Amino acid sequence: MQGVGMTSQRTRERMVQRLMDQGVSNLEVLDVIRNTPRHIFLDEALSHRAYEDSSLPIGFGQTLSQPYIVGRMTEIVLSASGSLDRVLEVGTGSGYQTSILAQLVGQLFSVERIKPLQDKARKRLRDMGLRNVEFSHADGGFGWPSKAPFNAILSAAAPRIVPQELLNQLAPNGVLVIPVGAEEQQLHMVIRDGDSDKFITQILEPVKFVPLLSGITR
Ligand code: SAH
């Protein structure tokens, strides 16, 4: 076990170096990625590939996000002005992005539509001792109205257009980071202008995410 741990520490170091080369620059984010095992979010048969910079299958046709995109989106969340007391994640998946965010924000709320994925993620986060996360089995396209407003919202699944519900649930100056589109997707950053109903959108870069689907799976 010790051997495995040592190896993954070194390979994680290399992974962090790659993320820096690709432009991820927030040191807090890089530090959390450096100290978070990624292999525990994969089935054993795939765990040896955990530190490659690629997305990897987690079952149910879903994927663990690529480390670069996790770093990039997390640093956008952290760029939100003001506090990060309450943050919403749409698409828990394996829980890897969840575990990174949980170490950097106050209270994290994470919504997943596929029950078995949620159950596994919940257990992994409990095993890691991360206790500031609440999970919901629901269609995250509607956000999590009873827990709103959120200082930041991160979606790990791509809708064709930004759901109005997610915008509505942003706190004043809150930031939404979300992939948008079908075959061709772009990462969007949307900021609520003060406490108004005006939203400022910036299109950042092409990305490839699984689609945001409606309804839930038991
Ligand atoms: N960041 C995650 C990525 C998971 S892939 C990880 O690193 O593991 C995206 C996830 O979004 C999938 O688990 C998928 O089931 C979920 N998803 C898709 N549409 C959704 C919706 N409407 N509500 C909640 N989760 C959704």
XYZ file of N, CA and C and ligand atoms in Angstrom:
680
model
N 0.842 -1.212 0.000
C 0.000 0.000 0.000
C 0.868 1.249 0.000
N 1.874 1.222 0.885
C 2.807 2.350 0.982
C 3.381 2.641 -0.402
N 3.813 1.540 -1.084
C 4.409 1.667 -2.414
C 3.467 2.355 -3.385
N 2.229 1.923 -3.388
C 1.221 2.513 -4.276
C 1.065 4.000 -3.969
N 1.001 4.312 -2.668
C 0.848 5.697 -2.232
C 1.995 6.560 -2.721
N 3.208 6.052 -2.553
C 4.401 6.795 -2.961
C 4.367 7.065 -4.461
N 4.058 6.013 -5.222
C 4.012 6.146 -6.671
C 2.991 7.200 -7.075
N 1.815 7.138 -6.465
C 0.776 8.060 -6.909
C 1.141 9.490 -6.501
N 1.866 9.645 -5.387
C 2.316 10.993 -4.988
C 3.216 11.579 -6.086
N 4.140 10.748 -6.571
C 5.066 11.216 -7.610
C 4.351 11.475 -8.927
N 3.459 10.567 -9.293
C 2.753 10.753 -10.566
C 1.808 11.952 -10.478
N 1.279 12.190 -9.291
C 0.419 13.377 -9.111
C 1.222 14.650 -9.275
N 2.451 14.613 -8.781
C 3.345 15.762 -8.921
C 3.538 16.086 -10.406
N 3.744 15.036 -11.193
C 3.914 15.228 -12.647
C 2.627 15.764 -13.264
N 1.504 15.250 -12.773
C 0.209 15.698 -13.297
C 0.029 17.202 -13.014
N 0.380 17.619 -11.816
C 0.244 19.034 -11.441
C 1.161 19.902 -12.314
N 2.358 19.391 -12.589
C 3.283 20.121 -13.457
C 2.651 20.329 -14.844
N 1.996 19.264 -15.351
C 1.321 19.363 -16.656
C 0.210 20.401 -16.612
N -0.558 20.406 -15.519
C -1.656 21.372 -15.407
C -1.116 22.799 -15.436
N 0.019 23.014 -14.762
C 0.633 24.349 -14.762
C 1.074 24.720 -16.177
N 1.668 23.755 -16.889
C 2.082 23.999 -18.281
C 0.885 24.379 -19.139
N -0.273 23.807 -18.815
C -1.482 24.080 -19.606
C -2.183 25.358 -19.174
N -1.658 26.013 -18.124
C -2.198 27.317 -17.763
C -3.027 27.378 -16.490
N -3.174 26.256 -15.783
C -3.854 26.323 -14.488
C -2.863 26.966 -13.517
N -3.263 28.082 -12.877
C -2.265 28.835 -12.125
C -2.614 29.070 -10.657
N -3.853 28.803 -10.258
C -4.238 29.046 -8.868
C -3.539 28.039 -7.949
N -2.661 28.537 -7.077
C -1.820 27.648 -6.274
C -2.617 26.815 -5.281
N -3.693 27.412 -4.761
C -4.553 26.671 -3.834
C -5.162 25.451 -4.530
N -5.627 25.683 -5.749
C -6.244 24.601 -6.530
C -5.202 23.537 -6.848
N -4.029 23.963 -7.294
C -2.973 23.011 -7.642
C -2.571 22.181 -6.422
N -2.532 22.835 -5.275
C -2.155 22.145 -4.043
C -3.161 21.068 -3.668
N -4.437 21.394 -3.802
C -5.477 20.414 -3.467
C -5.415 19.241 -4.455
N -5.210 19.528 -5.733
C -5.115 18.453 -6.725
C -3.890 17.576 -6.424
N -2.794 18.233 -6.044
C -1.559 17.499 -5.714
C -1.797 16.512 -4.571
N -2.654 16.903 -3.618
C -2.815 16.087 -2.411
C -4.069 15.215 -2.404
N -4.747 15.151 -3.535
C -5.971 14.330 -3.594
C -5.749 13.128 -4.506
N -5.878 11.915 -3.974
C -5.724 10.741 -4.835
C -6.834 10.713 -5.882
N -6.494 10.392 -7.130
C -7.528 10.325 -8.170
C -7.893 8.868 -8.452
N -6.952 7.960 -8.139
C -7.196 6.548 -8.480
C -8.356 5.943 -7.698
N -8.670 6.484 -6.522
C -9.756 5.890 -5.732
C -11.134 6.191 -6.337
N -11.170 7.044 -7.361
C -12.448 7.379 -7.999
C -12.736 6.503 -9.221
N -11.829 5.532 -9.452
C -11.974 4.652 -10.615
C -12.100 3.209 -10.164
N -12.672 2.376 -11.023
C -12.656 0.939 -10.763
C -11.210 0.470 -10.837
N -10.917 -0.600 -10.087
C -9.542 -1.072 -9.978
C -8.881 -1.309 -11.335
N -9.647 -1.849 -12.272
C -9.090 -2.183 -13.585
C -8.552 -0.950 -14.316
N -9.018 0.225 -13.935
C -8.601 1.459 -14.619
C -7.712 2.348 -13.761
N -7.521 1.955 -12.498
C -6.888 2.897 -11.562
C -5.451 3.238 -11.961
N -4.791 2.338 -12.702
C -3.412 2.641 -13.128
C -3.371 3.794 -14.133
N -4.527 4.172 -14.685
C -4.550 5.277 -15.653
C -4.997 6.589 -15.017
N -5.144 6.574 -13.698
C -5.778 7.704 -12.999
C -5.059 9.033 -13.198
N -3.735 9.005 -13.444
C -3.008 10.274 -13.497
C -2.670 10.704 -14.917
N -3.291 10.026 -15.887
C -3.211 10.495 -17.271
C -4.089 11.734 -17.388
N -3.738 12.614 -18.327
C -4.599 13.775 -18.491
C -5.714 13.469 -19.474
N -6.584 12.555 -19.078
C -7.709 12.240 -19.959
C -8.932 11.962 -19.095
N -10.099 12.036 -19.736
C -11.298 11.622 -19.021
C -11.354 10.099 -19.086
N -11.949 9.450 -18.097
C -11.940 7.988 -18.024
C -13.338 7.482 -17.671
N -13.719 6.299 -18.183
C -15.071 5.800 -17.938
C -15.334 5.431 -16.474
N -16.524 5.762 -15.979
C -16.921 5.410 -14.605
C -18.221 4.597 -14.601
N -18.602 4.058 -15.779
C -19.835 3.279 -15.855
C -21.024 4.152 -16.212
N -22.118 3.494 -16.616
C -23.362 4.177 -16.988
C -23.151 5.199 -18.111
N -22.118 4.956 -18.935
C -21.850 5.840 -20.058
C -21.291 7.198 -19.640
N -20.831 7.308 -18.377
C -20.345 8.596 -17.868
C -18.827 8.562 -17.719
N -18.229 9.732 -17.527
C -16.772 9.794 -17.428
C -16.314 10.657 -16.252
N -15.141 10.276 -15.741
C -14.421 11.087 -14.764
C -13.780 12.216 -15.551
N -13.975 13.459 -15.124
C -13.446 14.590 -15.896
C -11.923 14.572 -15.950
N -11.416 15.119 -17.043
C -9.974 15.267 -17.265
C -9.386 16.209 -16.190
N -8.213 15.888 -15.640
C -7.635 16.735 -14.585
C -7.525 18.208 -14.988
N -7.129 18.467 -16.251
C -7.004 19.859 -16.686
C -8.317 20.616 -16.492
N -9.428 19.984 -16.909
C -10.702 20.704 -16.863
C -11.178 20.871 -15.417
N -10.855 19.897 -14.562
C -11.183 20.024 -13.136
C -10.431 21.217 -12.546
N -9.144 21.311 -12.871
C -8.339 22.429 -12.377
C -8.851 23.755 -12.891
N -9.138 23.792 -14.187
C -9.588 25.020 -14.837
C -10.919 25.504 -14.255
N -11.892 24.577 -14.162
C -13.217 24.982 -13.676
C -13.161 25.359 -12.201
N -12.331 24.644 -11.440
C -12.231 24.957 -10.011
C -11.631 26.340 -9.824
N -10.642 26.678 -10.651
C -10.054 28.008 -10.464
C -11.027 29.107 -10.893
N -11.914 28.817 -11.794
C -12.952 29.799 -12.154
C -13.929 29.989 -10.986
N -14.310 28.876 -10.350
C -15.180 28.971 -9.172
C -14.513 29.844 -8.112
N -13.230 29.636 -7.896
C -12.513 30.395 -6.864
C -12.340 31.865 -7.220
N -12.502 32.197 -8.506
C -12.354 33.590 -8.918
C -13.600 34.405 -8.595
N -14.664 33.736 -8.137
C -15.890 34.452 -7.789
C -15.571 35.489 -6.726
N -16.106 36.692 -6.918
C -15.812 37.732 -5.928
C -16.622 37.433 -4.672
N -16.055 37.745 -3.529
C -16.766 37.520 -2.268
C -16.600 36.104 -1.749
N -17.524 35.672 -0.923
C -17.354 34.404 -0.216
C -17.738 33.205 -1.076
N -17.284 32.035 -0.657
C -17.687 30.784 -1.307
C -18.342 29.890 -0.261
N -19.261 30.502 0.494
C -19.928 29.764 1.567
C -20.762 28.620 1.031
N -21.433 28.887 -0.079
C -22.376 27.895 -0.615
C -22.123 27.714 -2.105
N -21.816 26.465 -2.474
C -21.504 26.164 -3.868
C -22.319 24.956 -4.313
N -22.820 25.014 -5.549
C -23.600 23.911 -6.122
C -22.807 23.246 -7.236
N -22.789 21.907 -7.217
C -22.205 21.146 -8.312
C -23.307 20.336 -8.985
N -23.378 20.406 -10.303
C -24.344 19.598 -11.051
C -23.582 18.471 -11.738
N -23.903 17.205 -11.398
C -23.206 16.059 -11.984
C -22.065 15.569 -11.111
N -22.404 14.904 -10.007
C -21.399 14.400 -9.059
C -20.469 13.397 -9.729
N -21.025 12.517 -10.563
C -20.236 11.476 -11.229
C -19.482 10.634 -10.227
N -18.175 10.522 -10.405
C -17.338 9.723 -9.501
C -17.133 10.405 -8.152
N -17.332 11.725 -8.119
C -17.071 12.478 -6.896
C -15.683 13.114 -6.868
N -14.886 12.947 -7.932
C -13.533 13.517 -7.922
C -13.571 15.055 -7.870
N -14.294 15.652 -8.815
C -14.421 17.122 -8.795
C -15.047 17.581 -7.475
N -16.006 16.804 -6.984
C -16.662 17.113 -5.701
C -15.626 17.194 -4.582
N -14.712 16.217 -4.556
C -13.725 16.161 -3.471
C -12.750 17.337 -3.548
N -12.432 17.769 -4.770
C -11.537 18.924 -4.934
C -12.246 20.192 -4.436
N -13.464 20.394 -4.896
C -14.230 21.580 -4.492
C -14.457 21.618 -2.990
N -14.777 20.457 -2.421
C -15.125 20.393 -0.995
C -13.985 20.911 -0.121
N -12.755 20.774 -0.613
C -11.600 21.217 0.167
C -11.351 22.719 0.046
N -12.123 23.376 -0.821
C -11.852 24.786 -1.109
C -13.020 25.722 -0.809
N -14.191 25.166 -0.534
C -15.369 26.010 -0.315
C -16.017 25.689 1.037
N -16.993 26.517 1.420
C -17.674 26.300 2.692
C -18.561 25.071 2.645
N -19.779 25.267 2.162
C -20.728 24.163 2.071
C -20.926 23.815 0.590
N -20.804 22.526 0.265
C -20.960 22.104 -1.125
C -22.216 21.248 -1.264
N -23.002 21.549 -2.292
C -24.221 20.809 -2.585
C -24.032 20.166 -3.948
N -24.204 18.844 -4.026
C -23.896 18.155 -5.274
C -25.072 17.299 -5.729
N -25.503 17.511 -6.967
C -26.684 16.842 -7.511
C -26.254 15.846 -8.586
N -26.782 14.628 -8.536
C -26.493 13.606 -9.548
C -27.790 12.879 -9.895
N -27.975 12.576 -11.194
C -29.228 11.940 -11.613
C -29.147 10.410 -11.623
N -27.927 9.834 -11.534
C -27.777 8.362 -11.553
C -27.445 7.880 -10.143
N -28.407 7.192 -9.534
C -28.321 6.822 -8.118
C -27.064 6.015 -7.759
N -26.717 4.947 -8.516
C -25.534 4.157 -8.123
C -24.237 4.970 -8.146
N -24.118 5.913 -9.071
C -22.923 6.767 -9.091
C -22.894 7.636 -7.834
N -24.043 8.183 -7.492
C -24.119 9.029 -6.306
C -23.736 8.255 -5.043
N -24.235 7.021 -4.933
C -23.949 6.213 -3.744
C -22.451 5.972 -3.584
N -21.791 5.645 -4.715
C -20.344 5.388 -4.659
C -19.585 6.655 -4.284
N -19.978 7.769 -4.892
C -19.292 9.041 -4.628
C -19.448 9.438 -3.161
N -20.643 9.263 -2.653
C -20.923 9.624 -1.259
C -19.998 8.841 -0.309
N -19.846 7.535 -0.610
C -19.001 6.683 0.238
C -17.529 7.129 0.154
N -17.070 7.433 -1.066
C -15.674 7.856 -1.220
C -15.392 9.126 -0.421
N -16.322 10.088 -0.491
C -16.090 11.340 0.230
C -16.131 11.134 1.736
N -17.002 10.215 2.173
C -17.061 9.910 3.606
C -15.734 9.289 4.041
N -15.228 8.335 3.226
C -13.946 7.686 3.546
C -12.803 8.700 3.598
N -12.899 9.749 2.803
C -11.847 10.775 2.803
C -12.008 11.763 3.950
N -13.113 11.640 4.681
C -13.339 12.532 5.814
C -13.864 13.900 5.417
N -14.398 14.024 4.201
C -14.949 15.312 3.760
C -16.427 15.375 4.158
N -16.734 16.260 5.061
C -18.077 16.255 5.663
C -18.923 17.474 5.307
N -18.410 18.349 4.467
C -19.160 19.571 4.150
C -19.916 19.452 2.826
N -20.308 18.228 2.481
C -20.999 18.012 1.208
C -22.369 17.380 1.463
N -23.400 17.943 0.822
C -24.720 17.316 0.837
C -25.043 16.860 -0.576
N -25.601 15.653 -0.697
C -25.895 15.076 -2.007
C -27.396 15.050 -2.258
N -27.759 15.203 -3.513
C -29.172 15.076 -3.870
C -29.300 14.244 -5.138
N -30.222 13.276 -5.114
C -30.512 12.490 -6.308
C -31.646 13.180 -7.040
N -31.310 13.967 -8.040
C -32.317 14.787 -8.718
C -31.791 15.219 -10.079
N -32.638 15.875 -10.827
C -32.241 16.473 -12.105
C -31.644 17.848 -11.814
N -30.331 17.919 -11.915
C -29.623 19.143 -11.557
C -29.833 20.295 -12.525
N -30.505 20.031 -13.637
C -30.846 21.119 -14.549
C -31.760 22.142 -13.881
N -32.385 21.702 -12.787
C -33.247 22.603 -12.019
C -32.521 23.158 -10.798
N -31.211 22.902 -10.725
C -30.447 23.363 -9.569
C -30.879 22.633 -8.315
N -30.839 23.346 -7.192
C -31.304 22.792 -5.907
C -31.993 23.951 -5.191
N -33.258 24.249 -5.604
C -33.924 25.492 -5.198
C -33.939 25.725 -3.681
N -34.151 24.670 -2.889
C -34.294 24.889 -1.440
C -32.969 25.258 -0.774
N -31.854 25.028 -1.467
C -30.538 25.357 -0.883
C -29.975 26.657 -1.458
N -30.629 27.215 -2.469
C -30.155 28.441 -3.120
C -30.324 29.624 -2.162
N -29.620 30.737 -2.383
C -28.719 31.025 -3.499
C -27.296 30.496 -3.278
N -26.577 30.344 -4.390
C -25.214 29.840 -4.367
C -24.234 30.916 -4.834
N -23.087 30.965 -4.186
C -22.039 31.899 -4.611
C -21.404 31.435 -5.918
N -21.426 30.122 -6.137
C -20.903 29.594 -7.399
C -21.630 28.303 -7.736
N -21.769 28.054 -9.037
C -22.358 26.803 -9.537
C -21.425 26.254 -10.596
N -21.107 24.954 -10.491
C -20.257 24.288 -11.479
C -21.050 23.130 -12.062
N -21.174 23.095 -13.384
C -21.855 21.966 -14.014
C -20.845 21.117 -14.767
N -20.891 19.790 -14.518
C -19.985 18.844 -15.178
C -20.685 18.131 -16.330
N -21.842 18.640 -16.723
C -22.573 18.085 -17.856
C -23.069 19.256 -18.696
N -23.165 19.014 -20.020
C -23.418 20.125 -20.946
C -24.870 20.189 -21.419
N -25.575 21.275 -21.098
C -26.892 21.521 -21.696
C -26.685 22.203 -23.054
N -27.761 22.245 -23.869
C -27.660 22.953 -25.152
C -27.700 24.461 -24.939
N -28.499 24.873 -23.952
C -28.492 26.288 -23.556
C -28.451 26.352 -22.027
N -27.950 27.447 -21.493
C -27.818 27.581 -20.035
C -29.207 27.562 -19.393
N -29.471 26.640 -18.456
C -30.787 26.595 -17.814
C -31.047 27.842 -16.969
N -32.198 28.457 -17.200
C -32.570 29.670 -16.461
C -32.575 29.430 -14.954
N -32.971 28.225 -14.540
C -33.036 27.907 -13.099
C -31.679 28.082 -12.424
N -30.618 27.710 -13.156
C -29.281 27.840 -12.561
C -28.926 29.316 -12.395
N -29.277 30.118 -13.376
C -29.025 31.563 -13.272
C -29.801 32.145 -12.090
N -31.069 31.733 -11.976
C -31.917 32.262 -10.902
C -31.337 31.967 -9.519
N -30.595 30.851 -9.420
C -30.103 30.424 -8.102
C -28.710 30.973 -7.762
N -28.200 31.872 -8.609
C -26.917 32.519 -8.304
C -27.121 33.657 -7.304
N -26.266 33.729 -6.302
C -26.259 34.846 -5.350
C -25.742 36.095 -6.082
N -25.907 37.285 -5.492
C -25.329 38.493 -6.093
C -23.842 38.293 -6.395
N -23.436 38.665 -7.598
C -22.059 38.492 -8.086
C -21.627 37.028 -8.205
N -22.571 36.111 -8.086
C -22.242 34.687 -8.160
C -21.784 34.295 -9.560
N -21.024 33.205 -9.646
C -20.484 32.770 -10.931
C -20.951 31.355 -11.261
N -21.338 31.172 -12.525
C -21.718 29.850 -13.030
C -20.681 29.441 -14.067
N -20.100 28.246 -13.914
C -19.190 27.744 -14.932
C -19.784 26.458 -15.487
N -19.963 26.433 -16.820
C -20.777 25.381 -17.424
C -20.403 25.168 -18.902
N -20.255 23.896 -19.300
C -20.070 23.627 -20.730
C -21.420 23.745 -21.431
N -21.437 24.331 -22.625
C -22.706 24.529 -23.331
C -22.561 24.081 -24.777
N -23.562 23.324 -25.265
C -23.563 22.910 -26.660
C -23.780 21.414 -26.804
N -23.858 20.959 -28.046
C -24.064 19.531 -28.309
C -22.748 18.914 -28.797
N -22.581 18.760 -30.127
C -21.310 18.206 -30.623
C -20.159 19.193 -30.366
N -20.440 20.453 -30.637
C -19.456 21.497 -30.385
C -19.828 22.188 -29.086
N -18.959 22.081 -28.116
C -19.257 22.713 -26.824
C -18.223 23.780 -26.489
N -18.688 24.790 -25.753
C -17.786 25.826 -25.257
C -17.990 25.981 -23.764
N -16.902 26.198 -23.043
C -17.016 26.474 -21.623
C -17.475 27.910 -21.434
N -18.576 28.092 -20.700
C -19.123 29.421 -20.432
C -18.888 29.809 -18.977
N -18.604 31.063 -18.755
C -18.580 31.620 -17.410
C -19.620 32.727 -17.382
N -20.604 32.587 -16.498
C -21.683 33.579 -16.419
C -21.666 34.187 -15.019
N -21.645 35.506 -14.951
C -21.603 36.181 -13.650
C -22.850 37.033 -13.472
N -23.494 36.891 -12.323
C -24.633 37.767 -12.020
C -24.093 39.155 -11.673
N -24.632 40.165 -12.327
C -24.161 41.530 -12.136
C -24.770 42.095 -10.852
N -23.979 42.088 -9.776
C -24.480 42.574 -8.482
C -25.681 41.769 -8.056
N -26.740 42.469 -7.562
C -27.942 41.717 -7.187
C -29.039 41.888 -8.243
N -28.606 42.301 -9.448
C -29.585 42.525 -10.523
C -29.931 41.203 -11.212
N -30.824 41.281 -12.190
C -31.127 40.100 -13.001
C -30.381 40.163 -14.320
N -29.266 40.896 -14.296
C -28.412 40.974 -15.475
C -27.272 39.975 -15.328
N -26.965 39.274 -16.412
C -25.913 38.254 -16.372
C -24.883 38.549 -17.456
N -23.628 38.425 -17.093
C -22.558 38.700 -18.044
C -21.891 37.381 -18.411
N -21.909 37.053 -19.713
C -21.385 35.763 -20.167
C -20.058 35.933 -20.870
N -19.121 35.060 -20.535
C -17.845 35.014 -21.234
C -17.668 33.598 -21.763
N -17.334 33.474 -23.051
C -17.096 32.149 -23.622
C -15.596 31.892 -23.577
N -15.200 30.789 -22.926
C -13.783 30.611 -22.590
C -13.005 29.731 -23.556
N -13.463 28.507 -23.784
C -12.684 27.590 -24.623
C -13.512 26.387 -25.006
N -13.144 25.704 -26.114
C -13.868 24.497 -26.501
C -13.617 23.368 -25.499
N -14.665 22.611 -25.204
C -14.562 21.500 -24.249
C -15.386 20.315 -24.740
N -15.261 19.171 -24.041
C -16.025 17.978 -24.414
C -16.565 17.337 -23.140
N -17.860 17.494 -22.918
C -18.504 16.922 -21.726
C -19.640 15.996 -22.128
N -20.070 15.146 -21.200
C -21.284 14.369 -21.439
C -22.469 15.338 -21.389
N -23.575 14.979 -22.052
C -24.725 15.902 -22.061
C -25.444 15.961 -20.712
N -26.007 17.107 -20.417
C -26.921 17.248 -19.281
C -28.241 16.615 -19.709
N -28.630 15.542 -19.037
C -29.849 14.828 -19.410
C -30.949 15.170 -18.417
N -32.209 15.018 -18.861
C -33.286 15.330 -17.927
C -33.798 14.065 -17.249
N -34.440 14.239 -16.113
C -34.982 13.114 -15.357
C -33.896 12.413 -14.555
N -34.297 11.365 -13.807
C -33.332 10.647 -12.967
C -33.340 9.152 -13.281
N -32.284 8.441 -12.883
C -32.159 6.987 -13.036
C -31.962 6.370 -11.675
N -32.720 5.330 -11.375
C -32.600 4.679 -10.051
C -31.468 3.674 -10.035
N -16.862 15.727 -12.442
C -17.401 14.399 -12.566
C -17.906 14.252 -13.973
C -18.989 13.296 -14.109
S -19.667 13.225 -15.744
C -16.281 13.425 -12.270
O -15.142 13.867 -12.308
O -16.514 12.250 -12.029
C -21.113 14.193 -15.551
C -22.134 13.673 -14.587
O -23.282 14.491 -14.745
C -22.593 12.236 -14.868
O -22.429 11.470 -13.696
C -24.069 12.397 -15.220
O -24.881 11.333 -14.748
C -24.414 13.697 -14.524
N -25.594 14.380 -15.065
C -25.987 14.526 -16.358
N -27.138 15.214 -16.428
C -27.485 15.507 -15.144
C -28.592 16.188 -14.547
N -29.570 16.726 -15.278
N -28.625 16.282 -13.207
C -27.650 15.761 -12.427
N -26.584 15.099 -12.926
C -26.510 14.978 -14.262
